[in-house]
mmCIF file of C-alpha atoms and ligand atoms in Angstrom:
data_model
loop_
_atom_site.group_PDB
_atom_site.id
_atom_site.type_symbol
_atom_site.label_atom_id
_atom_site.label_comp_id
_atom_site.label_asym_id
_atom_site.label_seq_id
_atom_site.Cartn_x
_atom_site.Cartn_y
_atom_site.Cartn_z
ATOM 1 C CA UNK A 1 -142.200 -9.490 -59.706
ATOM 2 C CA UNK A 2 -144.350 -6.622 -58.452
ATOM 3 C CA UNK A 3 -143.576 -3.353 -59.926
ATOM 4 C CA UNK A 4 -142.497 -1.488 -57.678
ATOM 5 C CA UNK A 5 -143.727 1.928 -59.160
ATOM 6 C CA UNK A 6 -146.595 0.480 -59.555
ATOM 7 C CA UNK A 7 -147.178 0.103 -56.208
ATOM 8 C CA UNK A 8 -146.462 3.042 -54.924
ATOM 9 C CA UNK A 9 -149.044 4.031 -57.007
ATOM 10 C CA UNK A 10 -151.768 2.220 -56.148
ATOM 11 C CA UNK A 11 -153.826 4.023 -54.011
ATOM 12 C CA UNK A 12 -154.109 6.410 -56.788
ATOM 13 C CA UNK A 13 -154.734 4.865 -59.321
ATOM 14 C CA UNK A 14 -157.798 3.028 -57.908
ATOM 15 C CA UNK A 15 -159.016 6.168 -56.442
ATOM 16 C CA UNK A 16 -161.420 9.215 -57.754
ATOM 17 C CA UNK A 17 -159.374 11.880 -59.478
ATOM 18 C CA UNK A 18 -159.754 14.676 -57.755
ATOM 19 C CA UNK A 19 -161.620 13.451 -54.333
ATOM 20 C CA UNK A 20 -161.869 16.296 -52.569
ATOM 21 C CA UNK A 21 -164.092 18.163 -54.719
ATOM 22 C CA UNK A 22 -166.638 15.074 -54.832
ATOM 23 C CA UNK A 23 -169.003 16.517 -52.262
ATOM 24 C CA UNK A 24 -169.630 19.560 -53.184
ATOM 25 C CA UNK A 25 -170.454 18.644 -56.552
ATOM 26 C CA UNK A 26 -172.767 16.018 -55.720
ATOM 27 C CA UNK A 27 -174.373 18.745 -53.981
ATOM 28 C CA UNK A 28 -173.899 21.175 -56.854
ATOM 29 C CA UNK A 29 -175.796 18.381 -59.111
ATOM 30 C CA UNK A 30 -178.188 17.546 -56.637
ATOM 31 C CA UNK A 31 -178.881 21.935 -55.615
ATOM 32 C CA UNK A 32 -179.392 22.020 -59.410
ATOM 33 C CA UNK A 33 -180.511 19.336 -60.037
ATOM 34 C CA UNK A 34 -183.949 19.731 -57.739
ATOM 35 C CA UNK A 35 -185.005 23.625 -59.686
ATOM 36 C CA UNK A 36 -183.520 23.235 -63.433
ATOM 37 C CA UNK A 37 -185.798 23.756 -66.711
ATOM 38 C CA UNK A 38 -184.658 21.905 -69.069
ATOM 39 C CA UNK A 39 -186.022 24.085 -71.447
ATOM 40 C CA UNK A 40 -183.834 26.914 -70.424
ATOM 41 C CA UNK A 41 -180.350 27.047 -71.953
ATOM 42 C CA UNK A 42 -178.506 28.342 -69.168
ATOM 43 C CA UNK A 43 -179.875 26.494 -65.998
ATOM 44 C CA UNK A 44 -179.797 22.853 -68.473
ATOM 45 C CA UNK A 45 -175.695 23.690 -69.104
ATOM 46 C CA UNK A 46 -174.926 24.570 -66.193
ATOM 47 C CA UNK A 47 -176.427 21.394 -64.833
ATOM 48 C CA UNK A 48 -174.501 19.462 -67.329
ATOM 49 C CA UNK A 49 -171.476 21.364 -66.465
ATOM 50 C CA UNK A 50 -171.572 20.814 -62.956
ATOM 51 C CA UNK A 51 -172.141 16.392 -63.485
ATOM 52 C CA UNK A 52 -169.541 16.564 -66.200
ATOM 53 C CA UNK A 53 -167.079 18.300 -63.652
ATOM 54 C CA UNK A 54 -168.361 15.805 -61.011
ATOM 55 C CA UNK A 55 -167.503 13.011 -63.530
ATOM 56 C CA UNK A 56 -163.574 14.607 -63.591
ATOM 57 C CA UNK A 57 -163.737 14.167 -60.315
ATOM 58 C CA UNK A 58 -165.269 10.667 -59.487
ATOM 59 C CA UNK A 59 -164.179 8.498 -62.013
ATOM 60 C CA UNK A 60 -160.319 7.347 -61.328
ATOM 61 C CA UNK A 61 -157.337 7.381 -63.292
ATOM 62 C CA UNK A 62 -158.165 4.191 -64.731
ATOM 63 C CA UNK A 63 -161.245 4.713 -65.681
ATOM 64 C CA UNK A 64 -160.338 8.065 -67.591
ATOM 65 C CA UNK A 65 -157.630 6.398 -69.271
ATOM 66 C CA UNK A 66 -160.304 4.114 -70.450
ATOM 67 C CA UNK A 67 -162.893 6.899 -71.470
ATOM 68 C CA UNK A 68 -160.245 8.258 -73.201
ATOM 69 C CA UNK A 69 -158.198 5.852 -75.681
ATOM 70 C CA UNK A 70 -161.383 3.405 -75.705
ATOM 71 C CA UNK A 71 -164.416 5.200 -76.040
ATOM 72 C CA UNK A 72 -164.157 8.096 -77.700
ATOM 73 C CA UNK A 73 -162.697 6.889 -81.102
ATOM 74 C CA UNK A 74 -164.601 3.711 -80.577
ATOM 75 C CA UNK A 75 -168.042 5.789 -80.221
ATOM 76 C CA UNK A 76 -166.652 8.189 -83.087
ATOM 77 C CA UNK A 77 -166.573 5.243 -85.705
ATOM 78 C CA UNK A 78 -169.860 3.247 -84.272
ATOM 79 C CA UNK A 79 -171.873 6.634 -84.837
ATOM 80 C CA UNK A 80 -170.477 6.925 -88.592
ATOM 81 C CA UNK A 81 -170.550 3.117 -89.532
ATOM 82 C CA UNK A 82 -173.761 3.324 -88.317
ATOM 83 C CA UNK A 83 -174.966 6.445 -89.988
ATOM 84 C CA UNK A 84 -173.549 4.525 -93.042
ATOM 85 C CA UNK A 85 -175.758 1.257 -92.217
ATOM 86 C CA UNK A 86 -179.076 3.201 -92.075
ATOM 87 C CA UNK A 87 -178.845 3.664 -95.936
ATOM 88 C CA UNK A 88 -177.770 -0.030 -96.696
ATOM 89 C CA UNK A 89 -179.901 -2.836 -96.526
ATOM 90 C CA UNK A 90 -178.091 -7.041 -95.763
ATOM 91 C CA UNK A 91 -176.136 -6.058 -93.292
ATOM 92 C CA UNK A 92 -174.778 -8.771 -90.909
ATOM 93 C CA UNK A 93 -176.782 -8.932 -88.347
ATOM 94 C CA UNK A 94 -173.690 -9.519 -86.261
ATOM 95 C CA UNK A 95 -172.196 -6.543 -86.978
ATOM 96 C CA UNK A 96 -175.249 -4.922 -86.480
ATOM 97 C CA UNK A 97 -175.572 -6.112 -82.984
ATOM 98 C CA UNK A 98 -172.270 -5.496 -82.392
ATOM 99 C CA UNK A 99 -172.062 -1.637 -83.166
ATOM 100 C CA UNK A 100 -175.990 -1.428 -81.250
ATOM 101 C CA UNK A 101 -174.389 -2.741 -77.926
ATOM 102 C CA UNK A 102 -171.583 0.019 -78.176
ATOM 103 C CA UNK A 103 -174.231 2.890 -79.595
ATOM 104 C CA UNK A 104 -176.222 1.975 -76.411
ATOM 105 C CA UNK A 105 -173.573 1.742 -73.878
ATOM 106 C CA UNK A 106 -172.137 5.382 -75.152
ATOM 107 C CA UNK A 107 -175.887 6.527 -74.874
ATOM 108 C CA UNK A 108 -176.668 7.014 -78.116
ATOM 109 C CA UNK A 109 -179.289 4.635 -78.544
ATOM 110 C CA UNK A 110 -181.798 2.770 -75.536
ATOM 111 C CA UNK A 111 -182.043 -0.674 -75.465
ATOM 112 C CA UNK A 112 -185.369 -1.678 -74.958
ATOM 113 C CA UNK A 113 -184.864 -5.560 -75.276
ATOM 114 C CA UNK A 114 -182.775 -8.308 -77.068
ATOM 115 C CA UNK A 115 -182.219 -6.916 -80.244
ATOM 116 C CA UNK A 116 -184.376 -3.975 -79.819
ATOM 117 C CA UNK A 117 -183.648 -0.428 -79.905
ATOM 118 C CA UNK A 118 -185.279 3.109 -78.952
ATOM 119 C CA UNK A 119 -183.813 6.344 -80.579
ATOM 120 C CA UNK A 120 -182.450 9.137 -78.637
ATOM 121 C CA UNK A 121 -183.001 12.327 -79.495
ATOM 122 C CA UNK A 122 -179.272 12.203 -80.731
ATOM 123 C CA UNK A 123 -180.209 9.334 -82.774
ATOM 124 C CA UNK A 124 -182.680 11.281 -84.314
ATOM 125 C CA UNK A 125 -180.271 14.530 -85.161
ATOM 126 C CA UNK A 126 -178.425 12.470 -86.923
ATOM 127 C CA UNK A 127 -181.223 11.071 -89.636
ATOM 128 C CA UNK A 128 -180.374 14.684 -90.586
ATOM 129 C CA UNK A 129 -177.522 14.742 -93.317
ATOM 130 C CA UNK A 130 -176.388 18.152 -92.106
ATOM 131 C CA UNK A 131 -175.174 16.703 -88.626
ATOM 132 C CA UNK A 132 -174.568 13.247 -89.846
ATOM 133 C CA UNK A 133 -171.874 15.417 -91.892
ATOM 134 C CA UNK A 134 -169.430 15.967 -88.297
ATOM 135 C CA UNK A 135 -168.451 12.345 -88.375
ATOM 136 C CA UNK A 136 -166.839 11.604 -91.669
ATOM 137 C CA UNK A 137 -165.637 15.443 -91.486
ATOM 138 C CA UNK A 138 -163.912 14.796 -88.134
ATOM 139 C CA UNK A 139 -163.133 11.093 -88.998
ATOM 140 C CA UNK A 140 -161.512 10.947 -92.480
ATOM 141 C CA UNK A 141 -160.035 14.965 -92.050
ATOM 142 C CA UNK A 142 -159.605 16.033 -88.743
ATOM 143 C CA UNK A 143 -158.324 13.204 -86.393
ATOM 144 C CA UNK A 144 -155.878 12.394 -88.699
ATOM 145 C CA UNK A 145 -154.579 16.124 -88.289
ATOM 146 C CA UNK A 146 -155.230 15.713 -84.523
ATOM 147 C CA UNK A 147 -153.225 12.779 -84.118
ATOM 148 C CA UNK A 148 -150.528 13.746 -85.457
ATOM 149 C CA UNK A 149 -149.947 16.605 -83.359
ATOM 150 C CA UNK A 150 -147.575 14.941 -81.110
ATOM 151 C CA UNK A 151 -145.117 14.114 -83.341
ATOM 152 C CA UNK A 152 -145.583 17.134 -85.046
ATOM 153 C CA UNK A 153 -144.412 19.045 -82.093
ATOM 154 C CA UNK A 154 -141.909 16.959 -81.284
ATOM 155 C CA UNK A 155 -140.078 17.347 -85.166
ATOM 156 C CA UNK A 156 -140.237 21.368 -84.314
ATOM 157 C CA UNK A 157 -138.991 21.261 -81.071
ATOM 158 C CA UNK A 158 -142.332 22.665 -79.672
ATOM 159 C CA UNK A 159 -142.545 25.744 -80.358
ATOM 160 C CA UNK A 160 -146.025 26.885 -81.128
ATOM 161 C CA UNK A 161 -147.061 26.076 -84.781
ATOM 162 C CA UNK A 162 -147.049 29.008 -86.748
ATOM 163 C CA UNK A 163 -146.797 27.668 -90.742
ATOM 164 C CA UNK A 164 -150.232 26.532 -92.158
ATOM 165 C CA UNK A 165 -148.414 25.215 -94.935
ATOM 166 C CA UNK A 166 -146.365 22.276 -92.629
ATOM 167 C CA UNK A 167 -148.448 21.688 -89.498
ATOM 168 C CA UNK A 168 -150.135 18.747 -88.406
ATOM 169 C CA UNK A 169 -152.470 18.658 -91.194
ATOM 170 C CA UNK A 170 -150.455 18.305 -93.622
ATOM 171 C CA UNK A 171 -148.384 15.362 -92.155
ATOM 172 C CA UNK A 172 -151.495 13.446 -90.610
ATOM 173 C CA UNK A 173 -153.455 13.603 -94.464
ATOM 174 C CA UNK A 174 -150.081 13.156 -96.283
ATOM 175 C CA UNK A 175 -150.198 16.305 -98.706
ATOM 176 C CA UNK A 176 -148.724 19.410 -99.205
ATOM 177 C CA UNK A 177 -151.876 21.887 -99.874
ATOM 178 C CA UNK A 178 -153.172 24.411 -97.188
ATOM 179 C CA UNK A 179 -155.834 22.892 -94.954
ATOM 180 C CA UNK A 180 -158.855 25.065 -97.576
ATOM 181 C CA UNK A 181 -156.888 23.903 -100.640
ATOM 182 C CA UNK A 182 -157.423 20.596 -99.742
ATOM 183 C CA UNK A 183 -160.850 20.914 -99.149
ATOM 184 C CA UNK A 184 -160.388 22.725 -102.710
ATOM 185 C CA UNK A 185 -160.060 19.560 -104.527
ATOM 186 C CA UNK A 186 -161.850 16.767 -102.375
ATOM 187 C CA UNK A 187 -164.936 18.535 -102.371
ATOM 188 C CA UNK A 188 -166.491 15.427 -100.254
ATOM 189 C CA UNK A 189 -164.656 16.331 -97.265
ATOM 190 C CA UNK A 190 -165.835 20.053 -98.289
ATOM 191 C CA UNK A 191 -169.194 19.426 -98.081
ATOM 192 C CA UNK A 192 -169.156 17.627 -95.168
ATOM 193 C CA UNK A 193 -166.845 20.753 -93.742
ATOM 194 C CA UNK A 194 -169.885 23.220 -94.379
ATOM 195 C CA UNK A 195 -172.559 21.283 -93.228
ATOM 196 C CA UNK A 196 -170.726 21.150 -89.851
ATOM 197 C CA UNK A 197 -169.590 24.965 -89.722
ATOM 198 C CA UNK A 198 -173.755 24.700 -90.160
ATOM 199 C CA UNK A 199 -174.479 22.975 -87.395
ATOM 200 C CA UNK A 200 -172.478 23.076 -85.112
ATOM 201 C CA UNK A 201 -173.297 25.893 -82.933
ATOM 202 C CA UNK A 202 -176.902 25.733 -83.260
ATOM 203 C CA UNK A 203 -179.103 26.093 -79.468
ATOM 204 C CA UNK A 204 -175.754 28.030 -78.724
ATOM 205 C CA UNK A 205 -176.567 32.123 -77.505
ATOM 206 C CA UNK A 206 -175.372 33.507 -81.249
ATOM 207 C CA UNK A 207 -173.776 37.439 -81.442
ATOM 208 C CA UNK A 208 -177.390 38.395 -82.566
ATOM 209 C CA UNK A 209 -178.722 36.939 -79.446
ATOM 210 C CA UNK A 210 -176.557 38.993 -77.272
ATOM 211 C CA UNK A 211 -175.676 41.842 -79.154
ATOM 212 C CA UNK A 212 -177.561 46.133 -80.258
ATOM 213 C CA UNK A 213 -178.698 44.566 -83.569
ATOM 214 C CA UNK A 214 -181.084 47.515 -83.613
ATOM 215 C CA UNK A 215 -178.280 49.573 -83.303
ATOM 216 C CA UNK A 216 -177.269 49.225 -86.949
ATOM 217 C CA UNK A 217 -180.697 49.748 -88.339
ATOM 218 C CA UNK A 218 -179.438 53.447 -88.351
ATOM 219 C CA UNK A 219 -179.144 55.350 -91.768
ATOM 220 C CA UNK A 220 -179.707 51.725 -93.782
ATOM 221 C CA UNK A 221 -181.833 52.550 -96.987
ATOM 222 C CA UNK A 222 -183.527 49.448 -98.333
ATOM 223 C CA UNK A 223 -180.723 49.410 -101.167
ATOM 224 C CA UNK A 224 -178.271 49.358 -98.435
ATOM 225 C CA UNK A 225 -175.973 46.470 -97.316
ATOM 226 C CA UNK A 226 -176.471 46.119 -93.600
ATOM 227 C CA UNK A 227 -174.704 42.758 -93.803
ATOM 228 C CA UNK A 228 -172.188 41.234 -95.413
ATOM 229 C CA UNK A 229 -170.656 37.739 -93.797
ATOM 230 C CA UNK A 230 -166.961 37.287 -95.215
ATOM 231 C CA UNK A 231 -166.234 34.085 -95.431
ATOM 232 C CA UNK A 232 -169.832 33.075 -94.339
ATOM 233 C CA UNK A 233 -169.286 29.515 -95.963
ATOM 234 C CA UNK A 234 -173.735 28.299 -96.764
ATOM 235 C CA UNK A 235 -174.895 31.279 -95.200
ATOM 236 C CA UNK A 236 -176.216 29.901 -91.925
ATOM 237 C CA UNK A 237 -175.554 32.502 -90.093
ATOM 238 C CA UNK A 238 -177.114 35.024 -92.541
ATOM 239 C CA UNK A 239 -179.942 33.050 -92.600
ATOM 240 C CA UNK A 240 -180.665 32.654 -88.752
ATOM 241 C CA UNK A 241 -179.827 36.517 -88.442
ATOM 242 C CA UNK A 242 -183.497 37.161 -90.664
ATOM 243 C CA UNK A 243 -185.269 34.470 -88.852
ATOM 244 C CA UNK A 244 -184.735 36.164 -85.777
ATOM 245 C CA UNK A 245 -184.537 40.021 -87.305
ATOM 246 C CA UNK A 246 -187.024 39.873 -89.866
ATOM 247 C CA UNK A 247 -187.740 43.303 -90.216
ATOM 248 C CA UNK A 248 -184.156 44.236 -90.621
ATOM 249 C CA UNK A 249 -183.662 46.867 -93.461
ATOM 250 C CA UNK A 250 -180.720 46.695 -96.314
ATOM 251 C CA UNK A 251 -179.668 44.064 -98.197
ATOM 252 C CA UNK A 252 -177.634 40.972 -97.130
ATOM 253 C CA UNK A 253 -174.209 39.681 -99.088
ATOM 254 C CA UNK A 254 -172.801 36.446 -98.574
ATOM 255 C CA UNK A 255 -169.158 36.158 -99.482
ATOM 256 C CA UNK A 256 -166.551 32.918 -99.444
ATOM 257 C CA UNK A 257 -164.616 30.765 -102.177
ATOM 258 C CA UNK A 258 -166.283 30.004 -105.374
ATOM 259 C CA UNK A 259 -166.891 26.335 -104.992
ATOM 260 C CA UNK A 260 -167.869 27.036 -101.611
ATOM 261 C CA UNK A 261 -170.556 29.348 -102.817
ATOM 262 C CA UNK A 262 -171.613 26.978 -105.378
ATOM 263 C CA UNK A 263 -172.287 24.707 -102.157
ATOM 264 C CA UNK A 264 -174.345 27.622 -100.636
ATOM 265 C CA UNK A 265 -176.276 27.941 -104.007
ATOM 266 C CA UNK A 266 -177.288 24.229 -104.000
ATOM 267 C CA UNK A 267 -178.278 24.019 -100.221
ATOM 268 C CA UNK A 268 -181.372 26.189 -101.370
ATOM 269 C CA UNK A 269 -179.650 29.334 -100.033
ATOM 270 C CA UNK A 270 -182.740 31.747 -99.230
ATOM 271 C CA UNK A 271 -183.933 35.227 -102.093
ATOM 272 C CA UNK A 272 -182.980 37.358 -99.794
ATOM 273 C CA UNK A 273 -179.218 35.950 -99.093
ATOM 274 C CA UNK A 274 -177.223 37.275 -102.435
ATOM 275 C CA UNK A 275 -174.413 34.944 -102.897
ATOM 276 C CA UNK A 276 -170.554 36.199 -104.271
ATOM 277 C CA UNK A 277 -167.267 34.554 -104.263
ATOM 278 C CA UNK A 278 -164.751 36.750 -102.885
ATOM 279 C CA UNK A 279 -161.062 35.649 -101.931
ATOM 280 C CA UNK A 280 -160.766 37.652 -98.751
ATOM 281 C CA UNK A 281 -156.992 38.453 -100.013
ATOM 282 C CA UNK A 282 -157.947 40.720 -102.556
ATOM 283 C CA UNK A 283 -159.731 43.992 -102.067
ATOM 284 C CA UNK A 284 -162.696 44.429 -101.064
ATOM 285 C CA UNK A 285 -165.418 45.005 -103.724
ATOM 286 C CA UNK A 286 -168.650 45.721 -101.874
ATOM 287 C CA UNK A 287 -168.527 49.219 -100.356
ATOM 288 C CA UNK A 288 -169.624 51.103 -97.477
ATOM 289 C CA UNK A 289 -171.715 48.752 -95.884
ATOM 290 C CA UNK A 290 -172.560 49.104 -92.816
ATOM 291 C CA UNK A 291 -171.295 46.001 -91.113
ATOM 292 C CA UNK A 292 -169.083 43.843 -92.284
ATOM 293 C CA UNK A 293 -169.188 40.574 -90.435
ATOM 294 C CA UNK A 294 -166.478 37.611 -89.996
ATOM 295 C CA UNK A 295 -167.232 34.386 -87.946
ATOM 296 C CA UNK A 296 -164.741 31.443 -87.007
ATOM 297 C CA UNK A 297 -162.637 33.732 -89.881
ATOM 298 C CA UNK A 298 -159.502 35.572 -88.323
ATOM 299 C CA UNK A 299 -158.947 32.584 -85.747
ATOM 300 C CA UNK A 300 -157.980 30.391 -88.735
ATOM 301 C CA UNK A 301 -154.858 32.589 -89.439
ATOM 302 C CA UNK A 302 -151.714 34.052 -87.168
ATOM 303 C CA UNK A 303 -151.691 37.545 -87.368
ATOM 304 C CA UNK A 304 -149.702 38.505 -90.311
ATOM 305 C CA UNK A 305 -152.081 36.878 -92.539
ATOM 306 C CA UNK A 306 -154.294 38.594 -90.402
ATOM 307 C CA UNK A 307 -153.377 42.170 -91.195
ATOM 308 C CA UNK A 308 -153.465 41.182 -94.805
ATOM 309 C CA UNK A 309 -157.557 40.214 -94.574
ATOM 310 C CA UNK A 310 -158.078 43.570 -92.261
ATOM 311 C CA UNK A 311 -156.217 45.644 -94.850
ATOM 312 C CA UNK A 312 -157.724 44.506 -97.827
ATOM 313 C CA UNK A 313 -160.535 44.989 -96.263
ATOM 314 C CA UNK A 314 -160.647 48.792 -94.640
ATOM 315 C CA UNK A 315 -160.683 50.496 -97.842
ATOM 316 C CA UNK A 316 -164.227 49.990 -98.576
ATOM 317 C CA UNK A 317 -165.291 50.995 -94.622
ATOM 318 C CA UNK A 318 -167.030 54.056 -94.164
ATOM 319 C CA UNK A 319 -165.542 56.282 -91.265
ATOM 320 C CA UNK A 320 -167.825 56.826 -88.691
ATOM 321 C CA UNK A 321 -170.782 54.225 -90.144
ATOM 322 C CA UNK A 322 -169.067 50.804 -91.383
ATOM 323 C CA UNK A 323 -168.809 48.353 -88.392
ATOM 324 C CA UNK A 324 -166.420 45.313 -88.509
ATOM 325 C CA UNK A 325 -168.184 42.768 -86.372
ATOM 326 C CA UNK A 326 -165.907 40.107 -85.435
ATOM 327 C CA UNK A 327 -167.349 36.892 -84.334
ATOM 328 C CA UNK A 328 -165.134 34.326 -81.976
ATOM 329 C CA UNK A 329 -164.409 32.548 -79.273
ATOM 330 C CA UNK A 330 -162.415 34.831 -76.544
ATOM 331 C CA UNK A 331 -160.663 32.337 -74.714
ATOM 332 C CA UNK A 332 -160.533 33.098 -71.055
ATOM 333 C CA UNK A 333 -157.114 33.955 -69.204
ATOM 334 C CA UNK A 334 -158.568 31.525 -66.718
ATOM 335 C CA UNK A 335 -161.346 28.042 -66.549
ATOM 336 C CA UNK A 336 -161.952 28.464 -70.146
ATOM 337 C CA UNK A 337 -164.396 26.199 -71.723
ATOM 338 C CA UNK A 338 -163.202 22.908 -73.417
ATOM 339 C CA UNK A 339 -165.045 23.841 -76.238
ATOM 340 C CA UNK A 340 -162.922 26.825 -76.804
ATOM 341 C CA UNK A 341 -159.293 24.490 -76.242
ATOM 342 C CA UNK A 342 -160.946 22.182 -78.119
ATOM 343 C CA UNK A 343 -161.232 24.676 -80.921
ATOM 344 C CA UNK A 344 -157.906 25.682 -80.592
ATOM 345 C CA UNK A 345 -156.217 22.066 -80.324
ATOM 346 C CA UNK A 346 -157.625 22.081 -84.183
ATOM 347 C CA UNK A 347 -156.699 25.352 -85.056
ATOM 348 C CA UNK A 348 -153.077 24.160 -84.077
ATOM 349 C CA UNK A 349 -153.310 20.891 -85.927
ATOM 350 C CA UNK A 350 -155.477 21.942 -89.038
ATOM 351 C CA UNK A 351 -154.246 25.638 -89.940
ATOM 352 C CA UNK A 352 -151.401 26.260 -86.975
ATOM 353 C CA UNK A 353 -153.462 28.782 -85.952
ATOM 354 C CA UNK A 354 -155.058 29.383 -82.200
ATOM 355 C CA UNK A 355 -157.912 31.030 -80.608
ATOM 356 C CA UNK A 356 -157.559 34.261 -78.872
ATOM 357 C CA UNK A 357 -157.621 36.016 -75.560
ATOM 358 C CA UNK A 358 -159.061 39.414 -75.258
ATOM 359 C CA UNK A 359 -155.618 40.926 -75.193
ATOM 360 C CA UNK A 360 -154.594 39.628 -78.268
ATOM 361 C CA UNK A 361 -157.425 40.721 -80.121
ATOM 362 C CA UNK A 362 -157.111 44.198 -78.874
ATOM 363 C CA UNK A 363 -153.360 43.990 -80.192
ATOM 364 C CA UNK A 364 -154.231 42.213 -83.467
ATOM 365 C CA UNK A 365 -156.581 45.204 -84.200
ATOM 366 C CA UNK A 366 -154.934 47.863 -83.395
ATOM 367 C CA UNK A 367 -151.730 47.190 -84.828
ATOM 368 C CA UNK A 368 -154.324 46.430 -88.079
ATOM 369 C CA UNK A 369 -155.470 50.107 -87.917
ATOM 370 C CA UNK A 370 -158.808 49.035 -86.347
ATOM 371 C CA UNK A 371 -160.218 50.358 -82.315
ATOM 372 C CA UNK A 372 -162.523 47.637 -81.110
ATOM 373 C CA UNK A 373 -165.494 49.242 -79.417
ATOM 374 C CA UNK A 374 -166.841 46.981 -77.413
ATOM 375 C CA UNK A 375 -166.445 42.814 -76.410
ATOM 376 C CA UNK A 376 -169.637 41.458 -76.274
ATOM 377 C CA UNK A 377 -170.214 38.357 -74.297
ATOM 378 C CA UNK A 378 -172.747 36.066 -73.547
ATOM 379 C CA UNK A 379 -172.073 33.515 -70.797
ATOM 380 C CA UNK A 380 -168.664 31.629 -70.563
ATOM 381 C CA UNK A 381 -168.130 29.064 -73.932
ATOM 382 C CA UNK A 382 -170.317 31.182 -76.147
ATOM 383 C CA UNK A 383 -168.410 33.005 -78.608
ATOM 384 C CA UNK A 384 -168.161 36.578 -78.281
ATOM 385 C CA UNK A 385 -169.010 39.507 -80.589
ATOM 386 C CA UNK A 386 -165.947 42.064 -80.998
ATOM 387 C CA UNK A 387 -167.021 45.338 -82.629
ATOM 388 C CA UNK A 388 -164.750 47.446 -84.036
ATOM 389 C CA UNK A 389 -164.229 50.437 -86.339
ATOM 390 C CA UNK A 390 -161.607 52.377 -87.784
ATOM 391 C CA UNK A 391 -158.967 53.513 -85.443
HETATM 392 C C1 SAM B 401 -163.579 28.385 -89.918
HETATM 393 S S1 SAM B 401 -164.708 28.856 -91.803
HETATM 394 C C2 SAM B 401 -166.113 29.956 -90.916
HETATM 395 C C3 SAM B 401 -167.184 29.845 -91.790
HETATM 396 C C4 SAM B 401 -168.655 30.756 -91.147
HETATM 397 N N1 SAM B 401 -168.056 31.557 -91.396
HETATM 398 C C5 SAM B 401 -169.156 30.108 -89.589
HETATM 399 O O1 SAM B 401 -168.930 30.029 -88.543
HETATM 400 O O2 SAM B 401 -169.475 28.864 -89.747
HETATM 401 C C6 SAM B 401 -163.848 29.725 -92.449
HETATM 402 C C7 SAM B 401 -164.406 30.014 -93.714
HETATM 403 O O3 SAM B 401 -163.647 30.870 -94.582
HETATM 404 C C8 SAM B 401 -163.986 30.144 -96.069
HETATM 405 N N2 SAM B 401 -162.691 30.728 -96.697
HETATM 406 C C9 SAM B 401 -161.238 30.641 -95.750
HETATM 407 N N3 SAM B 401 -160.430 30.881 -97.609
HETATM 408 C C10 SAM B 401 -160.862 31.703 -97.563
HETATM 409 C C11 SAM B 401 -160.597 32.928 -98.795
HETATM 410 N N4 SAM B 401 -159.156 33.184 -99.433
HETATM 411 N N5 SAM B 401 -161.691 33.970 -99.027
HETATM 412 C C12 SAM B 401 -162.835 33.395 -98.618
HETATM 413 N N6 SAM B 401 -163.187 32.663 -97.416
HETATM 414 C C13 SAM B 401 -162.572 31.967 -97.731
HETATM 415 C C14 SAM B 401 -163.816 28.775 -95.766
HETATM 416 O O4 SAM B 401 -164.410 28.408 -97.548
HETATM 417 C C15 SAM B 401 -164.961 28.687 -94.867
HETATM 418 O O5 SAM B 401 -165.953 28.732 -95.044
#
């Protein structure tokens, strides 16, 4: 017997999701596509966003469901297997063919004939371990936590998660450890995570591209410290800074947990970066620095824990000279980008943490004894730089 509910929804099931948007988006894609300069990051990403919106509007509910439930995870699995296979010999030809077919269907490689393929830019990039590590990190650690979100939320009766020691991460990864403790005791996953941190924002506008970097030079001599990068991971932000601002005066200090600093040293840390193991829940030992910098650090913690980090830093800051530069996503009140909302979900899963709006950043920093002098932002979806001083 026909399901009456299904019957009533038949026309919706086989129609585009947002039909009224389709003509306008087709027009937009066509007009942006005619003039786009593929080397211009803003133009290319405007076209990509329009194409993405068109796809969401044009696909039917069934197609959206298949993409989300079938394509996403199977593609992740095929890519990770493909990366591992590249290092193996003697793999079953039938198996390789199946994986390759799915990778082609998902646009990651190009089929040129039966069992003949050509690499795309994506496939070439995945041959580089630092990039490829994002896949096992996601598959073996992040996803367990992300997929545990629904059951966890039900268990805590749909309150906003706030306990990083009992959040989806512990449920999904069958551990009692905090996310960062888990990384400390799982060095392979920690390395994959560090490499993921080092590459995910490549090509995105960076704070140093839109902030008045030269204003930091004032009063900084060669022996003074220009930047302390707190929770700076393996030093990718400081390396980028030196590459882009080679004339900057002063020293650059990288701080993170001891095992992360060891990984940084093994990863050919440039000699102009001074590595230093430091736990930011203890007093900041480097005093009177021009800029204390934190990138994607405070979003890992709820407000009271951030207060602790900020309080341990404050005595090191020289009033009227030191700045606190916080490089974070400032989540828009409306039309938040999918990259930021995705990270927000990942933070919920891994650490019971969240991205913050400008209002929330003001509340957090002002209640911790700092004042925001300016929030520097480039385009929607890019990270912002929240410039602060002691209040
Ligand atoms: C989300 S990652 C951000 C890394 C880097 N700043 C970036 O944006 O790519 C957070 C960093 O905080 C570090 N971290 C966590 N707990 C820490 C602590 N107690 N003291 C110092 N660093 C810590 C982690 O090891 C990790 O490198």
